Short mmCIF file of C-alpha atoms and ligand atoms in Angstrom, two decimals:
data_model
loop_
_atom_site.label_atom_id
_atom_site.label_comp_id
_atom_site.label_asym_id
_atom_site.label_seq_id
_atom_site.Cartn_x
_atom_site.Cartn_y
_atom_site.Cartn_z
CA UNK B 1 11.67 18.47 27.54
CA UNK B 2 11.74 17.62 24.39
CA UNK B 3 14.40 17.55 21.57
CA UNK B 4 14.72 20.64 18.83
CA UNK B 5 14.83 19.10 15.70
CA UNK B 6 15.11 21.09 12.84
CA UNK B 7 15.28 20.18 9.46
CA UNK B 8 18.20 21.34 6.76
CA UNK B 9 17.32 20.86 3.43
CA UNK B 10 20.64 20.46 0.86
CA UNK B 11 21.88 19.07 -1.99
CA UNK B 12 18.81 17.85 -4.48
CA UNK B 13 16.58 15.70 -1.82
CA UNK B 14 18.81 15.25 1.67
CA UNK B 15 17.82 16.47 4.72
CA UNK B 16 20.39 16.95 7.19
CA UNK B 17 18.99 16.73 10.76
CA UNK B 18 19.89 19.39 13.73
CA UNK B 19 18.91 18.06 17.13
CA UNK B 20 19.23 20.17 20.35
CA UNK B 21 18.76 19.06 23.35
CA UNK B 22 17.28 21.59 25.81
CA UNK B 23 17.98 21.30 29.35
CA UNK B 24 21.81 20.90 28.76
CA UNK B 25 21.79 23.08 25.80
CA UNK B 26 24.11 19.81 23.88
CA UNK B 27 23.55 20.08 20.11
CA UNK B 28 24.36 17.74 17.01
CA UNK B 29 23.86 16.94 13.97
CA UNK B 30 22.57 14.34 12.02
CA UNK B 31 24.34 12.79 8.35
CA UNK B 32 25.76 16.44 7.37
CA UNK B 33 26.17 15.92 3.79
CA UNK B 34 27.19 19.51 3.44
CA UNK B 35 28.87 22.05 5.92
CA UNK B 36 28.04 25.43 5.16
CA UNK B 37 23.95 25.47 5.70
CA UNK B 38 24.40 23.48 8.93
CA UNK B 39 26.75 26.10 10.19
CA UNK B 40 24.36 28.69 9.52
CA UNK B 41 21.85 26.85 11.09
CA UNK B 42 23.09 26.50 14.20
CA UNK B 43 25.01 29.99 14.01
CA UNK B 44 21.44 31.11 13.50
CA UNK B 45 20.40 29.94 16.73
CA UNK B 46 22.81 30.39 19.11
CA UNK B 47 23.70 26.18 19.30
CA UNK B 48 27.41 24.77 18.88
CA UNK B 49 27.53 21.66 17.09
CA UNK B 50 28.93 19.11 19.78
CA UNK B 51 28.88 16.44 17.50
CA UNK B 52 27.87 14.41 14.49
CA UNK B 53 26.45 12.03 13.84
CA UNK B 54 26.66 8.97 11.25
CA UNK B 55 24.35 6.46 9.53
CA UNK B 56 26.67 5.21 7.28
CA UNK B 57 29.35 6.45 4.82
CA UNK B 58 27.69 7.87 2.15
CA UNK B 59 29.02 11.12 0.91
CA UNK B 60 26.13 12.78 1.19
CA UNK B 61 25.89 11.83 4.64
CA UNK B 62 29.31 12.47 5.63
CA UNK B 63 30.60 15.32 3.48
CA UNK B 64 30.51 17.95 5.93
CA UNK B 65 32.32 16.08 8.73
CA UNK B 66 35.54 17.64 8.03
CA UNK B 67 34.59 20.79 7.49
CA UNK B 68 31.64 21.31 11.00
CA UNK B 69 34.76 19.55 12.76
CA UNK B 70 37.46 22.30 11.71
CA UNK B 71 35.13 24.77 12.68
CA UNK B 72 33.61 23.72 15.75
CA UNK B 73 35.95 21.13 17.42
CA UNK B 74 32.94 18.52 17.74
CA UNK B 75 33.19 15.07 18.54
CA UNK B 76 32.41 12.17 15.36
CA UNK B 77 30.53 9.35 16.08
CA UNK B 78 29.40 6.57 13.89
CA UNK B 79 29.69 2.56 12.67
CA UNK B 80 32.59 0.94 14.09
CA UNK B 81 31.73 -1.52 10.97
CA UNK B 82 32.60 1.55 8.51
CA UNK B 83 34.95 2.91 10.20
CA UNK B 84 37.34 2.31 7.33
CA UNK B 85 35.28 4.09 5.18
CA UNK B 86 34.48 7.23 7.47
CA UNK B 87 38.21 8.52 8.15
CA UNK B 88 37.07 11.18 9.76
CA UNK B 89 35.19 9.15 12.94
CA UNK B 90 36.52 9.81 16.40
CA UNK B 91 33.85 7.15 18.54
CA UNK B 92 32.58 3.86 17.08
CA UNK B 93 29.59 2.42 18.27
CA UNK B 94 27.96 -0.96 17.59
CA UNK B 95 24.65 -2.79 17.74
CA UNK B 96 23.48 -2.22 21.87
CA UNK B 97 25.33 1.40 22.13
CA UNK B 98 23.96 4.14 24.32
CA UNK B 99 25.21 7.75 22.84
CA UNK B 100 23.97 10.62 24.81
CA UNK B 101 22.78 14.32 23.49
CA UNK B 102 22.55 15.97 26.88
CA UNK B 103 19.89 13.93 29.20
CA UNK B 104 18.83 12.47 25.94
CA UNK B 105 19.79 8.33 25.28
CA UNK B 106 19.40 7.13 21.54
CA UNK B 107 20.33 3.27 21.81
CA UNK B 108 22.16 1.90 18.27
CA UNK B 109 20.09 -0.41 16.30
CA UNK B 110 22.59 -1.83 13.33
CA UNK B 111 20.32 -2.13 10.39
CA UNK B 112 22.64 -3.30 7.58
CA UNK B 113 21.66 -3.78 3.88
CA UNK B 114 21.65 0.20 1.85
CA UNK B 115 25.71 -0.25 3.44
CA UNK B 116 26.96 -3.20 5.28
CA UNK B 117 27.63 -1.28 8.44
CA UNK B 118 24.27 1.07 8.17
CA UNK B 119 22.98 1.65 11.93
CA UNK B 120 20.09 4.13 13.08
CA UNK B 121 19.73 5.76 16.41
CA UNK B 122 16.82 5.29 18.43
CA UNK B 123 15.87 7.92 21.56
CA UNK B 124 12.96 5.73 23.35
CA UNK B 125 11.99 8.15 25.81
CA UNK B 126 11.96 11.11 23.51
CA UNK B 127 10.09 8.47 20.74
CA UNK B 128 12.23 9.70 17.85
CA UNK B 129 14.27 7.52 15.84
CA UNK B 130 17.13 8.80 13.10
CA UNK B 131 17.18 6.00 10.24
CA UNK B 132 19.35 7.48 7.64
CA UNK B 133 18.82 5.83 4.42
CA UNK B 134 17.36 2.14 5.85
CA UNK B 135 13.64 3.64 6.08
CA UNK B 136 11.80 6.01 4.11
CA UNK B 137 8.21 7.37 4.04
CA UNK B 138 6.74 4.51 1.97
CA UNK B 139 9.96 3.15 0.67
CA UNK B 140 13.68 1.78 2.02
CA UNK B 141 16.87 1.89 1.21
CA UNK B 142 18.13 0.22 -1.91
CA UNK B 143 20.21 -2.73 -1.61
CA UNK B 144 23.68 -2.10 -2.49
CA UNK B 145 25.55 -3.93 0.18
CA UNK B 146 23.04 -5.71 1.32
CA UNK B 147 20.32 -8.60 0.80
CA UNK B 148 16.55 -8.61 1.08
CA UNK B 149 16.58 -10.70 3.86
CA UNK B 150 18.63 -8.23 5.93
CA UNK B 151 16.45 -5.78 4.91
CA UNK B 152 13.51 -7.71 5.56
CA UNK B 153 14.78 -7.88 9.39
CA UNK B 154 15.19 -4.39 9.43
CA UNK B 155 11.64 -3.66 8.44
CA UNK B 156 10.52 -5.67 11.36
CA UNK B 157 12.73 -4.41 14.06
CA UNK B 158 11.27 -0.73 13.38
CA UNK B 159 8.10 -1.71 12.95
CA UNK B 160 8.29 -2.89 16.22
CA UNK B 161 8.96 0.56 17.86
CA UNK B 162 5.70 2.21 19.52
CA UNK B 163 3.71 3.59 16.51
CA UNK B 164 4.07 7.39 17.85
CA UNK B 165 8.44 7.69 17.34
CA UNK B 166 8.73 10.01 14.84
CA UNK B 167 10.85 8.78 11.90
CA UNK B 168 13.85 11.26 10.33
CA UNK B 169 14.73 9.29 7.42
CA UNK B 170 17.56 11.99 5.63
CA UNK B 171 15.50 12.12 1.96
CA UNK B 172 12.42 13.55 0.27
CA UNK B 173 11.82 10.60 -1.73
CA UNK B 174 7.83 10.20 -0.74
CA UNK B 175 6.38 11.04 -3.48
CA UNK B 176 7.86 8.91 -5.96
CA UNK B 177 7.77 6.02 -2.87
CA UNK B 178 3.97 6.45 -2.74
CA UNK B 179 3.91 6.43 -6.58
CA UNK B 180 5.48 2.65 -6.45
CA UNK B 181 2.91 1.83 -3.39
CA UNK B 182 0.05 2.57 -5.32
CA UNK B 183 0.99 -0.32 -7.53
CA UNK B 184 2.17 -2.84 -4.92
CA UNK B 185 -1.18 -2.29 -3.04
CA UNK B 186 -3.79 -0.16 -5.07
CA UNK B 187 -6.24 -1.62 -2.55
CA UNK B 188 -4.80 -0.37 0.60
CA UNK B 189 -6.77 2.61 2.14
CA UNK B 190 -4.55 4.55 3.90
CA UNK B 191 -1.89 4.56 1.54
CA UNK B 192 -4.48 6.23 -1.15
CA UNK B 193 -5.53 8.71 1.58
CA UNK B 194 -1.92 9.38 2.77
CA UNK B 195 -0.88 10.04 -1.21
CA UNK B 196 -3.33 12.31 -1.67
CA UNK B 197 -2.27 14.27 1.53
CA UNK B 198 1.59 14.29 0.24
CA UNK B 199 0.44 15.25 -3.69
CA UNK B 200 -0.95 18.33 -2.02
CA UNK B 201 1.84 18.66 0.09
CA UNK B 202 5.02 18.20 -2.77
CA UNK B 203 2.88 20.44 -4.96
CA UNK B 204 3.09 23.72 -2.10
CA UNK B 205 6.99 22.33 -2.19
CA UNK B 206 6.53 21.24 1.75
CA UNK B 207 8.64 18.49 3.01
CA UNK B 208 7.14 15.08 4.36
CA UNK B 209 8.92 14.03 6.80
CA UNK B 210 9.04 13.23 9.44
CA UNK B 211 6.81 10.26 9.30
CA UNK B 212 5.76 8.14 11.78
CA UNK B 213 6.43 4.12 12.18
CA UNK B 214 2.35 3.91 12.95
CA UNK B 215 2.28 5.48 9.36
CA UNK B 216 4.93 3.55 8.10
CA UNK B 217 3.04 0.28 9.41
CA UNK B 218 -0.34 1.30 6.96
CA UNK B 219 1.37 2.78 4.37
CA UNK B 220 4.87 1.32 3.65
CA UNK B 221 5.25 -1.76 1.28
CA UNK B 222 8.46 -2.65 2.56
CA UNK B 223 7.67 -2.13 5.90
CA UNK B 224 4.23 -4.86 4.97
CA UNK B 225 5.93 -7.39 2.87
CA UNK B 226 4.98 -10.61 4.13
CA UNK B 227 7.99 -12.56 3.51
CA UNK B 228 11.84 -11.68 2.19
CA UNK B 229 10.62 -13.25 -0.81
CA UNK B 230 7.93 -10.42 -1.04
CA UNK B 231 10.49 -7.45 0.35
CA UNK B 232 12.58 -8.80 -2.75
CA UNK B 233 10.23 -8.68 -5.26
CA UNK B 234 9.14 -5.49 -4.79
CA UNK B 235 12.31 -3.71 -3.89
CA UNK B 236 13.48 -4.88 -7.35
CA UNK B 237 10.01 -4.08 -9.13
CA UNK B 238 10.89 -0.10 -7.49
CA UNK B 239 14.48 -0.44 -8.60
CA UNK B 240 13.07 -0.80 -12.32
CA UNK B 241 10.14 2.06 -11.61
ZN1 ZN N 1 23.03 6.18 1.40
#
């Protein structure tokens, strides 16, 4: 069966992910920046949070940690390599991890550069992959504790997952992402096509992602840079859009 992902929208652009896995009825949650709408949520439906889980330590990925833990008793897993930073983890996991949602496996993938410890969780079998700030629709992560070349890695390990794993980056930043694309590749087909698809979209106030990495591949000028050199150049041109 497949997961129940459902799709909190808080703060000015996050989205906090709620997954629930059917057949054992597990539930968690994804980078909850905030407590009180995830609680809802999940009150809404009838699911108790089981656990959460991190990207990296971001406040607005980790704020509500203390509070979905008070009230629920769940279990906090995230990057041993910010574990520092996260007081509030209870597991640590590390490139090669398996963590389990019910019968569903997501395997770790560390992707450092947006934080030094960033990692994104990857369920092969359901193709769904949780990336946290690293990936966005048309864009990545800025480079804060990071370099381009790490980045550049990054871009080429997810591009390498099968083109149909839906991609649950935690932002709405598309629009202004496909705004920069334009300019790095004002040639490139599918990007014009897919802009004019989320313009539509952003101006009925729908949200746009998911993507997908066979999207990501066409569209994403991080994701296409040829070279670090390339990822670099342009991830600094955005910085300055
Ligand atoms: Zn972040």
């Amino acid at each position: 069966m497949p997961l129940e992902i459902i799709r909190i929208p808080v703060l000015s652009d996050n989205y906090v992910w709620l997954v629930h896995e059917p057949q054992s009825g597990e539930t968690m949650v994804v980078d909850p920046a905030v407590s009180g709408p995830v609680l809802e949520e999940a009150d809404k439906r009838g699911w108790r949070i089981a656990a959460i889980w991190n990207t990296h330590w971001h406040p607005d990925h980790t704020g509500g940690n203390a509070e979905i833990k008070a009230a629920t008793g769940c279990t906090i897993i995230g990057p041993e390599a910010e574990h520092a930073r996260i007081p509030t983890l209870d597991v640590l996991v590390k490139e090669g991890d398996v963590v389990s949602l019910g019968t569903a496996k997501a395997h770790v993938m560390e992707v450092p550069a947006h934080t030094a410890g960033h990692i994104a969780y990857h369920f092969p079998r359901e193709a769904a992959v949780f990336v946290g700030d690293t990936l966005f629709a048309m864009g990545c992560g800025r480079l804060f504790e990071g370099t381009a070349a790490q980045m550049f890695g990054n871009m080429a390990r997810l591009a390498e997952l099968p083109a149909e794993t839906d991609v649950y980056c935690a932002h709405e930043y598309t629009q202004s992402n496909g705004r920069y694309a334009l300019v790095a590749e004002p040639e490139n087909a599918a990007l014009i096509v897919r802009m004019a698809s989320v313009d539509l979209m952003r101006s009925r106030g729908e949200p746009t992602v998911p993507t997908t990495i066979g999207l990501e591949r066409a569209t994403n000028p991080f994701m296409r840079a040829r070279s670090v050199e390339e990822l670099a150049a342009r991830r600094a041109a955005k910085d300055a859009f």
